[in-house]
Short mmCIF file of C-alpha atoms in Angstrom, two decimals:
data_model
loop_
_atom_site.label_atom_id
_atom_site.label_comp_id
_atom_site.label_asym_id
_atom_site.label_seq_id
_atom_site.Cartn_x
_atom_site.Cartn_y
_atom_site.Cartn_z
CA UNK H 1 103.54 67.43 93.03
CA UNK H 2 106.57 67.41 90.76
CA UNK H 3 109.37 69.24 92.54
CA UNK H 4 111.02 70.07 89.21
CA UNK H 5 108.27 72.39 88.07
CA UNK H 6 106.13 73.20 91.09
CA UNK H 7 105.86 76.87 90.13
CA UNK H 8 104.77 76.27 86.53
CA UNK H 9 101.14 75.69 87.57
CA UNK H 10 100.95 78.76 89.82
CA UNK H 11 97.56 80.44 89.56
CA UNK H 12 96.10 83.69 90.84
CA UNK H 13 93.83 82.97 93.79
CA UNK H 14 92.52 86.20 95.30
CA UNK H 15 93.28 89.89 95.75
CA UNK H 16 92.45 91.30 99.18
CA UNK H 17 92.46 94.69 100.88
CA UNK H 18 91.60 93.27 104.31
CA UNK H 19 93.05 90.38 106.35
CA UNK H 20 89.59 88.88 106.82
CA UNK H 21 89.44 88.14 103.09
CA UNK H 22 92.67 86.10 103.03
CA UNK H 23 92.52 82.34 102.42
CA UNK H 24 92.24 80.08 105.46
CA UNK H 25 95.45 80.38 107.47
CA UNK H 26 96.72 76.83 106.92
CA UNK H 27 99.47 75.27 104.82
CA UNK H 28 102.56 77.28 103.88
CA UNK H 29 102.82 80.83 102.56
CA UNK H 30 105.83 82.78 101.32
CA UNK H 31 105.54 86.56 101.11
CA UNK H 32 107.17 88.63 98.38
CA UNK H 33 107.75 92.26 99.24
CA UNK H 34 109.89 95.15 98.09
CA UNK H 35 110.03 98.77 97.07
CA UNK H 36 107.70 99.78 94.27
CA UNK H 37 110.53 100.05 91.74
CA UNK H 38 112.32 96.81 92.65
CA UNK H 39 110.74 94.70 89.90
CA UNK H 40 108.83 92.48 92.33
CA UNK H 41 106.11 91.46 89.88
CA UNK H 42 108.72 90.64 87.23
CA UNK H 43 110.54 88.34 89.67
CA UNK H 44 107.30 86.51 90.44
CA UNK H 45 106.58 86.13 86.73
CA UNK H 46 110.10 84.84 86.14
CA UNK H 47 109.95 82.04 88.73
CA UNK H 48 106.52 80.93 87.54
CA UNK H 49 107.56 81.20 83.87
CA UNK H 50 104.37 83.14 83.26
CA UNK H 51 104.85 86.72 82.05
CA UNK H 52 101.16 87.49 82.57
CA UNK H 53 100.73 86.15 86.11
CA UNK H 54 101.53 89.29 88.11
CA UNK H 55 100.70 92.61 86.51
CA UNK H 56 103.76 94.69 85.70
CA UNK H 57 103.79 98.38 84.96
CA UNK H 58 106.24 101.13 84.12
CA UNK H 59 104.46 103.10 86.85
CA UNK H 60 105.71 101.91 90.27
CA UNK H 61 103.11 101.10 92.89
CA UNK H 62 100.75 99.06 90.72
CA UNK H 63 100.19 96.45 93.45
CA UNK H 64 97.82 98.01 95.99
CA UNK H 65 96.40 94.86 97.58
CA UNK H 66 97.75 91.58 98.86
CA UNK H 67 97.63 89.25 95.86
CA UNK H 68 97.60 85.55 96.70
CA UNK H 69 98.80 82.92 94.25
CA UNK H 70 98.37 79.18 94.70
CA UNK H 71 101.14 76.85 93.52
CA UNK H 72 99.18 73.60 93.97
CA UNK H 73 95.66 72.33 93.36
CA UNK H 74 95.01 71.93 97.08
CA UNK H 75 95.80 75.65 97.64
CA UNK H 76 97.94 74.66 100.63
CA UNK H 77 101.13 76.27 99.30
CA UNK H 78 100.81 79.92 98.38
CA UNK H 79 102.77 83.04 97.46
CA UNK H 80 101.60 86.36 98.87
CA UNK H 81 102.53 89.39 96.77
CA UNK H 82 102.47 92.33 99.18
CA UNK H 83 101.95 95.96 98.11
CA UNK H 84 105.09 97.75 96.99
CA UNK H 85 106.39 100.45 99.29
CA UNK H 86 108.60 103.50 99.45
CA UNK H 87 108.68 104.80 95.87
CA UNK H 88 105.14 104.96 94.54
CA UNK H 89 103.73 108.39 93.76
CA UNK H 90 100.70 108.06 95.94
CA UNK H 91 99.37 110.04 98.87
CA UNK H 92 100.89 109.72 102.34
CA UNK H 93 97.54 108.40 103.53
CA UNK H 94 97.63 105.60 100.96
CA UNK H 95 101.21 104.73 101.92
CA UNK H 96 100.18 104.56 105.58
CA UNK H 97 97.29 102.25 104.68
CA UNK H 98 99.65 99.95 102.76
CA UNK H 99 102.11 99.90 105.66
CA UNK H 100 99.30 99.08 108.08
CA UNK H 101 98.09 96.22 105.87
CA UNK H 102 101.59 94.77 105.43
CA UNK H 103 102.33 95.01 109.16
CA UNK H 104 99.05 93.36 110.10
CA UNK H 105 99.65 90.55 107.61
CA UNK H 106 103.18 89.86 108.83
CA UNK H 107 102.22 89.88 112.49
CA UNK H 108 99.15 87.67 112.19
CA UNK H 109 99.74 85.13 109.43
CA UNK H 110 100.52 81.76 111.04
CA UNK H 111 101.19 80.02 107.70
CA UNK H 112 103.97 82.49 106.78
CA UNK H 113 107.09 80.40 106.15
CA UNK H 114 109.51 83.06 104.97
CA UNK H 115 109.94 86.53 103.55
CA UNK H 116 111.45 87.34 100.15
CA UNK H 117 112.59 90.95 99.95
CA UNK H 118 113.18 92.16 96.39
CA UNK H 119 115.69 95.00 95.99
CA UNK H 120 117.18 96.83 93.04
CA UNK H 121 120.81 95.69 93.27
CA UNK H 122 121.92 99.24 92.42
CA UNK H 123 119.98 100.70 95.37
CA UNK H 124 119.81 98.05 98.11
CA UNK H 125 118.97 98.32 101.79
CA UNK H 126 116.81 101.41 101.83
CA UNK H 127 115.17 102.38 105.13
CA UNK H 128 111.94 100.55 104.33
CA UNK H 129 113.90 97.40 103.44
CA UNK H 130 115.78 97.58 106.74
CA UNK H 131 112.50 97.86 108.63
CA UNK H 132 111.42 94.51 107.20
CA UNK H 133 114.83 92.98 107.87
CA UNK H 134 114.60 94.11 111.49
CA UNK H 135 111.16 92.51 111.73
CA UNK H 136 112.61 89.20 110.47
CA UNK H 137 115.34 89.48 113.09
CA UNK H 138 112.87 90.14 115.90
CA UNK H 139 110.52 87.32 114.88
CA UNK H 140 113.19 84.84 113.74
CA UNK H 141 111.52 84.63 110.34
CA UNK H 142 113.57 83.09 107.49
CA UNK H 143 114.64 85.76 105.00
CA UNK H 144 115.79 85.77 101.40
CA UNK H 145 117.06 88.94 99.76
CA UNK H 146 116.80 88.95 95.97
CA UNK H 147 119.07 91.59 94.43
CA UNK H 148 117.16 92.10 91.21
CA UNK H 149 118.26 93.86 87.99
CA UNK H 150 121.73 92.33 88.18
CA UNK H 151 121.93 92.60 84.39
CA UNK H 152 122.44 96.35 84.90
CA UNK H 153 125.85 95.72 86.54
CA UNK H 154 129.04 93.88 85.65
CA UNK H 155 129.41 90.31 86.92
CA UNK H 156 132.19 91.35 89.27
CA UNK H 157 130.06 94.15 90.72
CA UNK H 158 127.16 91.74 91.20
CA UNK H 159 129.41 89.35 93.11
CA UNK H 160 130.60 92.18 95.35
CA UNK H 161 127.06 93.37 96.08
CA UNK H 162 125.88 89.85 96.92
CA UNK H 163 128.92 89.30 99.14
CA UNK H 164 128.29 92.58 100.97
CA UNK H 165 124.63 91.71 101.49
CA UNK H 166 125.41 88.26 102.88
CA UNK H 167 128.05 89.72 105.18
CA UNK H 168 125.48 92.20 106.49
CA UNK H 169 123.01 89.41 107.22
CA UNK H 170 125.72 87.40 108.98
CA UNK H 171 126.68 90.35 111.14
CA UNK H 172 123.03 90.81 112.10
CA UNK H 173 122.84 87.10 112.95
CA UNK H 174 119.90 86.71 110.60
CA UNK H 175 118.53 83.42 109.33
CA UNK H 176 118.77 84.28 105.66
CA UNK H 177 120.83 84.85 102.55
CA UNK H 178 121.12 87.13 99.53
CA UNK H 179 121.42 86.23 95.86
CA UNK H 180 121.81 88.09 92.60
CA UNK H 181 118.94 87.92 90.15
CA UNK H 182 117.80 89.26 86.80
CA UNK H 183 114.16 88.83 85.85
CA UNK H 184 114.94 89.81 82.25
CA UNK H 185 117.76 87.30 81.77
CA UNK H 186 116.55 84.85 84.46
CA UNK H 187 119.99 84.91 86.05
CA UNK H 188 119.85 83.27 89.48
CA UNK H 189 116.50 81.63 88.86
CA UNK H 190 117.75 78.13 89.75
CA UNK H 191 119.01 79.29 93.16
CA UNK H 192 115.75 81.08 93.85
CA UNK H 193 113.73 78.04 92.79
CA UNK H 194 115.68 75.76 95.10
CA UNK H 195 115.36 78.08 98.08
CA UNK H 196 111.61 78.42 97.66
CA UNK H 197 111.22 74.66 97.24
CA UNK H 198 113.01 74.09 100.54
CA UNK H 199 110.68 76.55 102.26
CA UNK H 200 107.69 74.75 100.77
CA UNK H 201 109.13 71.39 101.88
CA UNK H 202 109.10 69.91 98.35
#
């Protein structure tokens, strides 16, 4: 597999509403998660250079299942796009079901290599984000925080927000880092590519 463009051949594999329908728990899997208005699908489309891979919508909460994408023909390296949380205008019951599915996935998936938490750089570290960060701390799971929509702020403000986020992770003694990103301008895409490649051991 060519490490220069490993994400270019990413393909949709399966959409599941139950853990039993997930692919065989082998190989390496990286989970993408974030609030429903964080631009998670747009980030996934940006790194794969495929604007049609993950469905995007002006209505937050479009992702209601765990969507699995394969980045190689052997289906041994995968990206799991988890349901968005926190913002979607759905019933409390539906939000509880999503939370239950996400929690079950995180606590059972042996192939999970790391967690990518997408945040709107203008509104980072909401309560639901912190819950996931705490989980990474408790389980010693590698963490990457992607501060998306950085094109909405000045470059100096972006640098300050990234610095603050990394300081927070350091103070929490977390195995992770934060980076600024813009899915519209692909700012930060090289750093994100390199981090994901290291997690996938390529």
